[in-house]
């Protein structure tokens, strides 16, 4: 369950807000407070807080929200019990003043609380250190005790859905505008950030059903791309779309593999061919895949789609480009042996590339008499 907690010195406004909610708030718990008004309850709390003048931020405030994914709708009594148990786990006792109100005016039902950290004897029962983290852990413990999904479990599930939809859409679309529209149809909102130096520099993904227009100013919904995947970077998506555009344009004028390679080379891309089985010179070779990389590309490490020393696989990044692979395969008879890759079950494509490169760079056989001649020349120089 989503939650938040912080310590602060409050005014009567905090209690007024909790007890209002556009006139629909319902007070569900009250302890050691006699007044019926926010002003009176604030004065009661402040009087008790002054018994421990060392504590300046004497109030603990926050909320617990019930998301749709929790598994079932909670009754007000259940939500109240979850809040009370979580507050007890961070130190609140029956000697602390508190007020709890349930709000229903927004998309998700949630409960707000105001707790006086100073009890009736003047003791500070609720430590301020790491209160946000500790309260979150307390809520998760109570959720598990009640068989409910925690905020972390819900977050993992949401991130997985976001990454799956995002990568599928990246494969099917060719630019960010198309990506945003396609993701919107799937129930996700894409927010892009940019700067002068890099252009598009970041991405945030939000489930449309999670958008709460009443709290947009206070809380950013969804997750940043870096929170969803540690492999997929915005720079990789930009490179992928740039490569797709170059391939689409080269495809229009390429009637052979050599022509396709030359067109892409002019646009700054290199092409490597992976054949189905062993490459056979002067024969028709079936193309299994085409790997494209930007010449002198700064990206060196593996990404979500990108492979080190190889680039992007056309069959992986866009299933529609398989038609291009098939057409080039039909027209292809010969190819440069240095740029082809054999496909064997127990070796990676990168290993193939390394073997081919080693074979290309290693010296060939040197006759014995030629070797002796070089030795004599070196002795004469001495």
mmCIF file of C-alpha atoms in Angstrom:
data_model
loop_
_atom_site.group_PDB
_atom_site.id
_atom_site.type_symbol
_atom_site.label_atom_id
_atom_site.label_comp_id
_atom_site.label_asym_id
_atom_site.label_seq_id
_atom_site.Cartn_x
_atom_site.Cartn_y
_atom_site.Cartn_z
ATOM 1 C CA UNK A 1 0.000 0.000 0.000
ATOM 2 C CA UNK A 2 1.250 3.489 -0.833
ATOM 3 C CA UNK A 3 2.230 5.478 2.242
ATOM 4 C CA UNK A 4 4.097 8.478 3.571
ATOM 5 C CA UNK A 5 5.119 9.777 6.982
ATOM 6 C CA UNK A 6 7.052 12.819 8.168
ATOM 7 C CA UNK A 7 7.692 14.756 11.381
ATOM 8 C CA UNK A 8 6.943 18.487 11.555
ATOM 9 C CA UNK A 9 5.618 21.314 13.671
ATOM 10 C CA UNK A 10 2.010 21.696 12.546
ATOM 11 C CA UNK A 11 -0.658 24.388 12.799
ATOM 12 C CA UNK A 12 -4.418 23.969 13.035
ATOM 13 C CA UNK A 13 -4.494 23.835 9.195
ATOM 14 C CA UNK A 14 -3.219 20.230 9.206
ATOM 15 C CA UNK A 15 -6.144 19.126 11.349
ATOM 16 C CA UNK A 16 -8.589 21.212 9.315
ATOM 17 C CA UNK A 17 -7.388 19.558 6.085
ATOM 18 C CA UNK A 18 -7.634 16.054 7.523
ATOM 19 C CA UNK A 19 -11.137 16.681 8.759
ATOM 20 C CA UNK A 20 -12.463 18.266 5.571
ATOM 21 C CA UNK A 21 -11.738 16.465 2.248
ATOM 22 C CA UNK A 22 -14.279 18.656 0.439
ATOM 23 C CA UNK A 23 -16.762 17.976 3.186
ATOM 24 C CA UNK A 24 -16.593 14.177 2.816
ATOM 25 C CA UNK A 25 -13.881 13.250 5.361
ATOM 26 C CA UNK A 26 -14.842 10.695 7.988
ATOM 27 C CA UNK A 27 -13.073 10.701 11.356
ATOM 28 C CA UNK A 28 -12.401 7.061 12.308
ATOM 29 C CA UNK A 29 -10.114 7.350 15.361
ATOM 30 C CA UNK A 30 -9.492 9.912 18.089
ATOM 31 C CA UNK A 31 -7.361 9.656 21.229
ATOM 32 C CA UNK A 32 -6.938 12.039 24.195
ATOM 33 C CA UNK A 33 -8.616 14.908 22.317
ATOM 34 C CA UNK A 34 -11.772 16.435 23.808
ATOM 35 C CA UNK A 35 -12.538 19.319 21.451
ATOM 36 C CA UNK A 36 -14.787 18.941 18.390
ATOM 37 C CA UNK A 37 -12.962 21.599 16.355
ATOM 38 C CA UNK A 38 -9.596 21.626 14.591
ATOM 39 C CA UNK A 39 -8.598 24.761 16.496
ATOM 40 C CA UNK A 40 -9.407 23.183 19.865
ATOM 41 C CA UNK A 41 -7.672 19.868 19.051
ATOM 42 C CA UNK A 42 -4.575 21.742 17.862
ATOM 43 C CA UNK A 43 -4.382 23.695 21.144
ATOM 44 C CA UNK A 44 -4.713 20.438 23.133
ATOM 45 C CA UNK A 45 -1.883 18.823 21.155
ATOM 46 C CA UNK A 46 0.347 21.887 21.429
ATOM 47 C CA UNK A 47 -0.140 22.001 25.214
ATOM 48 C CA UNK A 48 1.046 18.395 25.567
ATOM 49 C CA UNK A 49 3.930 18.935 23.097
ATOM 50 C CA UNK A 50 5.242 21.809 25.263
ATOM 51 C CA UNK A 51 5.943 19.272 28.009
ATOM 52 C CA UNK A 52 9.034 18.322 25.958
ATOM 53 C CA UNK A 53 10.442 21.629 24.628
ATOM 54 C CA UNK A 54 13.502 19.864 23.137
ATOM 55 C CA UNK A 55 11.337 18.350 20.390
ATOM 56 C CA UNK A 56 10.509 21.050 17.840
ATOM 57 C CA UNK A 57 8.854 18.851 15.178
ATOM 58 C CA UNK A 58 6.396 17.336 17.582
ATOM 59 C CA UNK A 59 3.793 15.996 15.122
ATOM 60 C CA UNK A 60 3.875 12.878 12.921
ATOM 61 C CA UNK A 61 1.709 13.275 9.813
ATOM 62 C CA UNK A 62 1.120 11.131 6.757
ATOM 63 C CA UNK A 63 -1.245 8.809 4.943
ATOM 64 C CA UNK A 64 -1.835 5.240 3.745
ATOM 65 C CA UNK A 65 -3.537 4.749 0.375
ATOM 66 C CA UNK A 66 -5.291 1.673 -0.969
ATOM 67 C CA UNK A 67 -4.329 0.988 -4.632
ATOM 68 C CA UNK A 68 -6.529 -1.057 -6.947
ATOM 69 C CA UNK A 69 -3.936 -3.842 -7.138
ATOM 70 C CA UNK A 70 -4.059 -4.629 -3.422
ATOM 71 C CA UNK A 71 -6.287 -7.608 -4.102
ATOM 72 C CA UNK A 72 -9.623 -6.483 -2.639
ATOM 73 C CA UNK A 73 -11.394 -3.382 -1.395
ATOM 74 C CA UNK A 74 -10.859 -2.709 2.277
ATOM 75 C CA UNK A 75 -13.576 -1.665 4.677
ATOM 76 C CA UNK A 76 -12.995 1.532 6.639
ATOM 77 C CA UNK A 77 -12.428 -0.508 9.792
ATOM 78 C CA UNK A 78 -9.733 -2.596 8.085
ATOM 79 C CA UNK A 79 -7.892 0.450 6.729
ATOM 80 C CA UNK A 80 -8.054 2.043 10.175
ATOM 81 C CA UNK A 81 -6.611 -1.069 11.827
ATOM 82 C CA UNK A 82 -3.740 -1.181 9.312
ATOM 83 C CA UNK A 83 -2.899 2.444 10.085
ATOM 84 C CA UNK A 84 -3.103 1.916 13.867
ATOM 85 C CA UNK A 85 -0.868 -1.169 13.769
ATOM 86 C CA UNK A 86 1.710 0.561 11.544
ATOM 87 C CA UNK A 87 1.792 3.607 13.847
ATOM 88 C CA UNK A 88 2.299 1.314 16.842
ATOM 89 C CA UNK A 89 5.272 -0.323 15.107
ATOM 90 C CA UNK A 90 7.030 3.075 14.837
ATOM 91 C CA UNK A 91 6.431 3.901 18.504
ATOM 92 C CA UNK A 92 2.969 5.423 18.954
ATOM 93 C CA UNK A 93 1.099 4.231 22.072
ATOM 94 C CA UNK A 94 -2.329 4.686 23.608
ATOM 95 C CA UNK A 95 -0.847 7.586 25.606
ATOM 96 C CA UNK A 96 -0.198 9.610 22.435
ATOM 97 C CA UNK A 97 -2.803 11.995 21.058
ATOM 98 C CA UNK A 98 -3.900 11.246 17.492
ATOM 99 C CA UNK A 99 -6.613 11.780 14.936
ATOM 100 C CA UNK A 100 -7.273 9.594 11.859
ATOM 101 C CA UNK A 101 -9.575 10.544 8.958
ATOM 102 C CA UNK A 102 -10.549 8.573 5.851
ATOM 103 C CA UNK A 103 -10.755 10.489 2.544
ATOM 104 C CA UNK A 104 -12.867 9.281 -0.389
ATOM 105 C CA UNK A 105 -12.907 12.284 -2.725
ATOM 106 C CA UNK A 106 -9.897 11.170 -4.792
ATOM 107 C CA UNK A 107 -9.424 8.144 -7.032
ATOM 108 C CA UNK A 108 -8.165 5.880 -4.253
ATOM 109 C CA UNK A 109 -9.500 5.740 -0.712
ATOM 110 C CA UNK A 110 -6.820 6.718 1.808
ATOM 111 C CA UNK A 111 -6.420 7.466 5.496
ATOM 112 C CA UNK A 112 -4.645 10.530 6.937
ATOM 113 C CA UNK A 113 -3.200 10.723 10.432
ATOM 114 C CA UNK A 114 -1.870 13.360 12.820
ATOM 115 C CA UNK A 115 -0.048 11.979 15.858
ATOM 116 C CA UNK A 116 1.521 13.894 18.738
ATOM 117 C CA UNK A 117 4.993 12.361 19.192
ATOM 118 C CA UNK A 118 4.995 13.548 22.829
ATOM 119 C CA UNK A 119 2.829 11.414 25.131
ATOM 120 C CA UNK A 120 0.913 12.600 28.201
ATOM 121 C CA UNK A 121 3.995 12.164 30.419
ATOM 122 C CA UNK A 122 6.203 14.324 28.157
ATOM 123 C CA UNK A 123 8.101 11.430 26.586
ATOM 124 C CA UNK A 124 8.825 11.405 22.836
ATOM 125 C CA UNK A 125 7.752 7.920 21.765
ATOM 126 C CA UNK A 126 8.178 8.268 17.976
ATOM 127 C CA UNK A 127 11.768 8.742 16.779
ATOM 128 C CA UNK A 128 12.187 11.036 13.771
ATOM 129 C CA UNK A 129 15.232 9.250 12.320
ATOM 130 C CA UNK A 130 14.355 7.535 9.022
ATOM 131 C CA UNK A 131 10.669 7.804 9.866
ATOM 132 C CA UNK A 132 9.569 7.629 6.233
ATOM 133 C CA UNK A 133 11.491 4.397 5.628
ATOM 134 C CA UNK A 134 10.533 2.877 8.991
ATOM 135 C CA UNK A 135 6.848 3.678 8.554
ATOM 136 C CA UNK A 136 6.908 2.172 5.058
ATOM 137 C CA UNK A 137 8.434 -1.025 6.434
ATOM 138 C CA UNK A 138 5.802 -1.079 9.187
ATOM 139 C CA UNK A 139 2.966 -0.808 6.652
ATOM 140 C CA UNK A 140 4.462 -3.665 4.609
ATOM 141 C CA UNK A 141 4.699 -5.878 7.676
ATOM 142 C CA UNK A 142 1.029 -5.234 8.513
ATOM 143 C CA UNK A 143 0.010 -5.887 4.887
ATOM 144 C CA UNK A 144 1.814 -9.241 4.901
ATOM 145 C CA UNK A 145 0.173 -10.135 8.205
ATOM 146 C CA UNK A 146 -3.202 -9.471 6.555
ATOM 147 C CA UNK A 147 -2.392 -11.224 3.260
ATOM 148 C CA UNK A 148 -2.309 -7.998 1.239
ATOM 149 C CA UNK A 149 0.126 -6.964 -1.479
ATOM 150 C CA UNK A 150 2.748 -4.441 -0.361
ATOM 151 C CA UNK A 151 3.697 -1.282 -2.248
ATOM 152 C CA UNK A 152 6.985 -2.923 -3.301
ATOM 153 C CA UNK A 153 5.244 -6.024 -4.668
ATOM 154 C CA UNK A 154 2.747 -3.858 -6.541
ATOM 155 C CA UNK A 155 5.616 -1.691 -7.859
ATOM 156 C CA UNK A 156 7.546 -4.712 -9.162
ATOM 157 C CA UNK A 157 4.448 -5.939 -10.978
ATOM 158 C CA UNK A 158 3.777 -2.526 -12.499
ATOM 159 C CA UNK A 159 7.382 -2.052 -13.631
ATOM 160 C CA UNK A 160 7.336 -5.461 -15.300
ATOM 161 C CA UNK A 161 4.160 -4.568 -17.206
ATOM 162 C CA UNK A 162 5.615 -1.192 -18.198
ATOM 163 C CA UNK A 163 8.882 -2.683 -19.483
ATOM 164 C CA UNK A 164 7.071 -5.380 -21.465
ATOM 165 C CA UNK A 165 4.736 -2.872 -23.135
ATOM 166 C CA UNK A 166 7.541 -0.368 -23.728
ATOM 167 C CA UNK A 167 9.932 -2.824 -25.426
ATOM 168 C CA UNK A 168 7.136 -4.269 -27.561
ATOM 169 C CA UNK A 169 6.161 -0.765 -28.662
ATOM 170 C CA UNK A 170 9.773 0.222 -29.389
ATOM 171 C CA UNK A 171 9.963 -2.750 -31.760
ATOM 172 C CA UNK A 172 6.789 -1.774 -33.608
ATOM 173 C CA UNK A 173 7.255 2.023 -33.823
ATOM 174 C CA UNK A 174 9.906 4.185 -35.484
ATOM 175 C CA UNK A 175 10.037 7.398 -33.415
ATOM 176 C CA UNK A 176 9.056 8.945 -30.083
ATOM 177 C CA UNK A 177 5.804 10.483 -31.349
ATOM 178 C CA UNK A 178 4.582 7.077 -32.533
ATOM 179 C CA UNK A 179 5.817 5.527 -29.286
ATOM 180 C CA UNK A 180 3.797 7.948 -27.137
ATOM 181 C CA UNK A 181 0.591 7.350 -29.116
ATOM 182 C CA UNK A 182 0.980 3.573 -29.150
ATOM 183 C CA UNK A 183 1.709 3.428 -25.417
ATOM 184 C CA UNK A 184 -1.341 5.610 -24.718
ATOM 185 C CA UNK A 185 -3.524 3.037 -26.487
ATOM 186 C CA UNK A 186 -2.058 0.387 -24.158
ATOM 187 C CA UNK A 187 -2.955 2.423 -21.061
ATOM 188 C CA UNK A 188 0.353 4.200 -20.371
ATOM 189 C CA UNK A 189 1.349 7.849 -20.425
ATOM 190 C CA UNK A 190 4.889 8.673 -21.580
ATOM 191 C CA UNK A 191 6.501 11.877 -20.306
ATOM 192 C CA UNK A 192 9.775 12.891 -21.968
ATOM 193 C CA UNK A 193 12.311 15.316 -20.521
ATOM 194 C CA UNK A 194 14.917 17.152 -22.570
ATOM 195 C CA UNK A 195 17.818 19.557 -22.361
ATOM 196 C CA UNK A 196 19.757 21.749 -24.787
ATOM 197 C CA UNK A 197 22.823 19.500 -24.905
ATOM 198 C CA UNK A 198 21.270 16.062 -25.454
ATOM 199 C CA UNK A 199 17.741 16.784 -26.672
ATOM 200 C CA UNK A 200 15.515 14.029 -25.258
ATOM 201 C CA UNK A 201 17.291 13.014 -22.065
ATOM 202 C CA UNK A 202 14.789 11.142 -19.880
ATOM 203 C CA UNK A 203 11.494 9.275 -19.723
ATOM 204 C CA UNK A 204 8.791 8.667 -17.131
ATOM 205 C CA UNK A 205 6.020 6.088 -17.592
ATOM 206 C CA UNK A 206 2.679 6.278 -15.779
ATOM 207 C CA UNK A 207 -0.255 3.907 -15.881
ATOM 208 C CA UNK A 208 -3.221 5.978 -17.045
ATOM 209 C CA UNK A 209 -5.474 4.465 -14.399
ATOM 210 C CA UNK A 210 -3.050 5.601 -11.668
ATOM 211 C CA UNK A 211 -3.097 9.286 -12.602
ATOM 212 C CA UNK A 212 -4.586 11.286 -9.736
ATOM 213 C CA UNK A 213 -5.253 14.828 -10.942
ATOM 214 C CA UNK A 214 -5.921 16.034 -7.391
ATOM 215 C CA UNK A 215 -2.376 15.234 -6.264
ATOM 216 C CA UNK A 216 -0.283 15.833 -9.416
ATOM 217 C CA UNK A 217 1.411 18.855 -7.831
ATOM 218 C CA UNK A 218 2.439 16.954 -4.717
ATOM 219 C CA UNK A 219 3.324 13.517 -6.083
ATOM 220 C CA UNK A 220 4.868 12.430 -9.374
ATOM 221 C CA UNK A 221 3.189 9.267 -10.553
ATOM 222 C CA UNK A 222 4.741 6.311 -12.328
ATOM 223 C CA UNK A 223 8.427 5.505 -12.648
ATOM 224 C CA UNK A 224 11.486 6.869 -14.397
ATOM 225 C CA UNK A 225 12.997 4.673 -17.107
ATOM 226 C CA UNK A 226 16.039 4.060 -14.888
ATOM 227 C CA UNK A 227 13.701 2.690 -12.187
ATOM 228 C CA UNK A 228 12.053 0.305 -14.636
ATOM 229 C CA UNK A 229 15.206 -1.126 -16.232
ATOM 230 C CA UNK A 230 18.932 -0.831 -15.526
ATOM 231 C CA UNK A 231 19.745 -1.954 -19.091
ATOM 232 C CA UNK A 232 17.438 0.084 -21.305
ATOM 233 C CA UNK A 233 18.685 3.680 -21.518
ATOM 234 C CA UNK A 234 17.118 6.641 -23.297
ATOM 235 C CA UNK A 235 20.298 6.952 -25.401
ATOM 236 C CA UNK A 236 19.812 3.382 -26.649
ATOM 237 C CA UNK A 237 16.210 4.091 -27.665
ATOM 238 C CA UNK A 238 17.371 7.216 -29.539
ATOM 239 C CA UNK A 239 20.095 5.241 -31.349
ATOM 240 C CA UNK A 240 17.627 2.483 -32.199
ATOM 241 C CA UNK A 241 15.125 4.911 -33.737
ATOM 242 C CA UNK A 242 17.922 6.621 -35.673
ATOM 243 C CA UNK A 243 19.060 3.257 -37.036
ATOM 244 C CA UNK A 244 15.484 2.272 -37.960
ATOM 245 C CA UNK A 245 15.084 5.475 -39.952
ATOM 246 C CA UNK A 246 18.313 4.807 -41.851
ATOM 247 C CA UNK A 247 17.251 1.212 -42.577
ATOM 248 C CA UNK A 248 13.827 2.306 -43.857
ATOM 249 C CA UNK A 249 15.443 4.775 -46.244
ATOM 250 C CA UNK A 250 18.119 2.320 -47.392
ATOM 251 C CA UNK A 251 15.452 -0.313 -47.952
ATOM 252 C CA UNK A 252 13.719 1.839 -50.573
ATOM 253 C CA UNK A 253 16.732 1.826 -52.907
ATOM 254 C CA UNK A 254 18.406 -1.506 -52.094
ATOM 255 C CA UNK A 255 17.823 -4.391 -54.510
ATOM 256 C CA UNK A 256 20.779 -6.407 -53.307
ATOM 257 C CA UNK A 257 22.721 -7.007 -50.137
ATOM 258 C CA UNK A 258 25.685 -5.060 -51.468
ATOM 259 C CA UNK A 259 23.464 -2.111 -52.348
ATOM 260 C CA UNK A 260 21.818 -2.205 -48.936
ATOM 261 C CA UNK A 261 25.203 -2.238 -47.218
ATOM 262 C CA UNK A 262 26.509 0.636 -49.339
ATOM 263 C CA UNK A 263 23.429 2.782 -48.682
ATOM 264 C CA UNK A 264 23.788 2.321 -44.926
ATOM 265 C CA UNK A 265 27.526 2.959 -45.060
ATOM 266 C CA UNK A 266 26.851 6.346 -46.621
ATOM 267 C CA UNK A 267 24.551 7.101 -43.679
ATOM 268 C CA UNK A 268 27.275 6.147 -41.180
ATOM 269 C CA UNK A 269 26.270 2.550 -40.364
ATOM 270 C CA UNK A 270 28.117 -0.739 -40.715
ATOM 271 C CA UNK A 271 26.409 -4.020 -41.653
ATOM 272 C CA UNK A 272 27.234 -7.558 -40.536
ATOM 273 C CA UNK A 273 25.456 -10.592 -41.954
ATOM 274 C CA UNK A 274 24.554 -13.713 -40.008
ATOM 275 C CA UNK A 275 23.913 -16.646 -42.334
ATOM 276 C CA UNK A 276 21.855 -19.748 -41.709
ATOM 277 C CA UNK A 277 24.588 -22.358 -41.474
ATOM 278 C CA UNK A 278 28.104 -22.185 -42.857
ATOM 279 C CA UNK A 279 28.897 -19.510 -45.432
ATOM 280 C CA UNK A 280 29.516 -20.955 -48.909
ATOM 281 C CA UNK A 281 31.304 -18.748 -51.458
ATOM 282 C CA UNK A 282 29.779 -18.451 -54.941
ATOM 283 C CA UNK A 283 26.520 -19.977 -53.757
ATOM 284 C CA UNK A 284 23.184 -18.634 -52.585
ATOM 285 C CA UNK A 285 23.382 -18.234 -48.793
ATOM 286 C CA UNK A 286 20.256 -17.909 -46.666
ATOM 287 C CA UNK A 287 20.443 -14.815 -44.434
ATOM 288 C CA UNK A 288 19.323 -15.468 -40.870
ATOM 289 C CA UNK A 289 19.817 -11.980 -39.485
ATOM 290 C CA UNK A 290 21.419 -8.603 -40.145
ATOM 291 C CA UNK A 291 23.348 -6.680 -37.492
ATOM 292 C CA UNK A 292 23.668 -2.925 -37.869
ATOM 293 C CA UNK A 293 25.908 -0.613 -35.879
ATOM 294 C CA UNK A 294 26.760 3.034 -36.123
ATOM 295 C CA UNK A 295 30.327 3.566 -37.263
ATOM 296 C CA UNK A 296 32.457 4.877 -34.376
ATOM 297 C CA UNK A 297 29.482 4.527 -32.016
ATOM 298 C CA UNK A 298 30.197 5.634 -28.449
ATOM 299 C CA UNK A 299 27.974 2.884 -27.015
ATOM 300 C CA UNK A 300 30.278 -0.025 -26.236
ATOM 301 C CA UNK A 301 28.492 -2.026 -23.527
ATOM 302 C CA UNK A 302 25.541 -4.346 -23.930
ATOM 303 C CA UNK A 303 22.146 -2.710 -23.578
ATOM 304 C CA UNK A 304 18.626 -4.086 -23.714
ATOM 305 C CA UNK A 305 18.692 -4.382 -27.526
ATOM 306 C CA UNK A 306 22.270 -3.374 -28.334
ATOM 307 C CA UNK A 307 25.030 -6.010 -28.357
ATOM 308 C CA UNK A 308 28.672 -5.084 -27.830
ATOM 309 C CA UNK A 309 30.775 -5.175 -31.027
ATOM 310 C CA UNK A 310 27.685 -6.189 -33.007
ATOM 311 C CA UNK A 311 25.074 -3.436 -32.854
ATOM 312 C CA UNK A 312 21.334 -3.998 -33.300
ATOM 313 C CA UNK A 313 19.761 -7.157 -34.686
ATOM 314 C CA UNK A 314 17.044 -6.377 -37.236
ATOM 315 C CA UNK A 315 15.059 -9.477 -36.327
ATOM 316 C CA UNK A 316 15.063 -8.484 -32.637
ATOM 317 C CA UNK A 317 14.275 -4.782 -32.856
ATOM 318 C CA UNK A 318 11.529 -4.997 -35.476
ATOM 319 C CA UNK A 319 9.719 -8.129 -36.599
ATOM 320 C CA UNK A 320 8.437 -6.240 -39.677
ATOM 321 C CA UNK A 321 11.992 -5.982 -40.978
ATOM 322 C CA UNK A 322 12.099 -9.760 -41.406
ATOM 323 C CA UNK A 323 10.628 -9.178 -44.873
ATOM 324 C CA UNK A 324 13.701 -7.129 -45.703
ATOM 325 C CA UNK A 325 15.970 -9.955 -44.534
ATOM 326 C CA UNK A 326 14.064 -12.449 -46.696
ATOM 327 C CA UNK A 327 14.146 -10.278 -49.804
ATOM 328 C CA UNK A 328 17.865 -9.607 -49.514
ATOM 329 C CA UNK A 329 18.457 -13.301 -48.898
ATOM 330 C CA UNK A 330 16.670 -14.193 -52.125
ATOM 331 C CA UNK A 331 18.794 -11.777 -54.141
ATOM 332 C CA UNK A 332 22.064 -12.600 -52.422
ATOM 333 C CA UNK A 333 24.506 -15.045 -54.004
ATOM 334 C CA UNK A 334 27.892 -13.803 -52.902
ATOM 335 C CA UNK A 335 29.137 -11.677 -50.044
ATOM 336 C CA UNK A 336 32.337 -10.538 -48.441
ATOM 337 C CA UNK A 337 33.475 -13.391 -46.225
ATOM 338 C CA UNK A 338 34.930 -10.985 -43.680
ATOM 339 C CA UNK A 339 31.499 -9.498 -42.857
ATOM 340 C CA UNK A 340 29.517 -12.711 -42.554
ATOM 341 C CA UNK A 341 28.756 -14.628 -39.360
ATOM 342 C CA UNK A 342 28.262 -18.371 -39.137
ATOM 343 C CA UNK A 343 25.426 -19.569 -36.927
ATOM 344 C CA UNK A 344 26.417 -22.505 -34.749
ATOM 345 C CA UNK A 345 24.421 -23.654 -31.717
ATOM 346 C CA UNK A 346 27.178 -23.559 -29.094
ATOM 347 C CA UNK A 347 28.898 -20.301 -29.952
ATOM 348 C CA UNK A 348 27.757 -16.738 -29.514
ATOM 349 C CA UNK A 349 27.613 -14.294 -32.387
ATOM 350 C CA UNK A 350 30.237 -12.152 -30.771
ATOM 351 C CA UNK A 351 32.587 -15.139 -30.585
ATOM 352 C CA UNK A 352 32.051 -15.687 -34.310
ATOM 353 C CA UNK A 353 32.997 -12.094 -35.018
ATOM 354 C CA UNK A 354 36.134 -12.445 -32.897
ATOM 355 C CA UNK A 355 37.186 -15.649 -34.681
ATOM 356 C CA UNK A 356 36.688 -14.071 -38.098
ATOM 357 C CA UNK A 357 38.659 -10.988 -37.105
ATOM 358 C CA UNK A 358 41.504 -13.059 -35.635
ATOM 359 C CA UNK A 359 41.687 -15.141 -38.783
ATOM 360 C CA UNK A 360 41.788 -12.031 -40.897
ATOM 361 C CA UNK A 361 44.611 -10.404 -38.880
ATOM 362 C CA UNK A 362 46.872 -13.438 -38.222
ATOM 363 C CA UNK A 363 49.862 -13.829 -40.626
ATOM 364 C CA UNK A 364 49.786 -16.683 -43.102
ATOM 365 C CA UNK A 365 52.435 -19.427 -43.498
ATOM 366 C CA UNK A 366 56.040 -18.187 -44.037
ATOM 367 C CA UNK A 367 58.328 -20.485 -46.081
ATOM 368 C CA UNK A 368 61.440 -21.732 -44.294
ATOM 369 C CA UNK A 369 63.932 -20.319 -46.833
ATOM 370 C CA UNK A 370 62.346 -16.888 -46.588
ATOM 371 C CA UNK A 371 62.581 -17.084 -42.818
ATOM 372 C CA UNK A 372 66.324 -17.905 -43.035
ATOM 373 C CA UNK A 373 66.859 -14.965 -45.380
ATOM 374 C CA UNK A 374 65.405 -12.542 -42.857
ATOM 375 C CA UNK A 375 67.645 -13.966 -40.097
ATOM 376 C CA UNK A 376 70.790 -13.376 -42.230
ATOM 377 C CA UNK A 377 69.762 -9.815 -42.948
ATOM 378 C CA UNK A 378 69.286 -9.070 -39.249
ATOM 379 C CA UNK A 379 72.802 -10.437 -38.512
ATOM 380 C CA UNK A 380 74.356 -8.218 -41.223
ATOM 381 C CA UNK A 381 72.696 -5.130 -39.707
ATOM 382 C CA UNK A 382 74.355 -5.891 -36.373
#
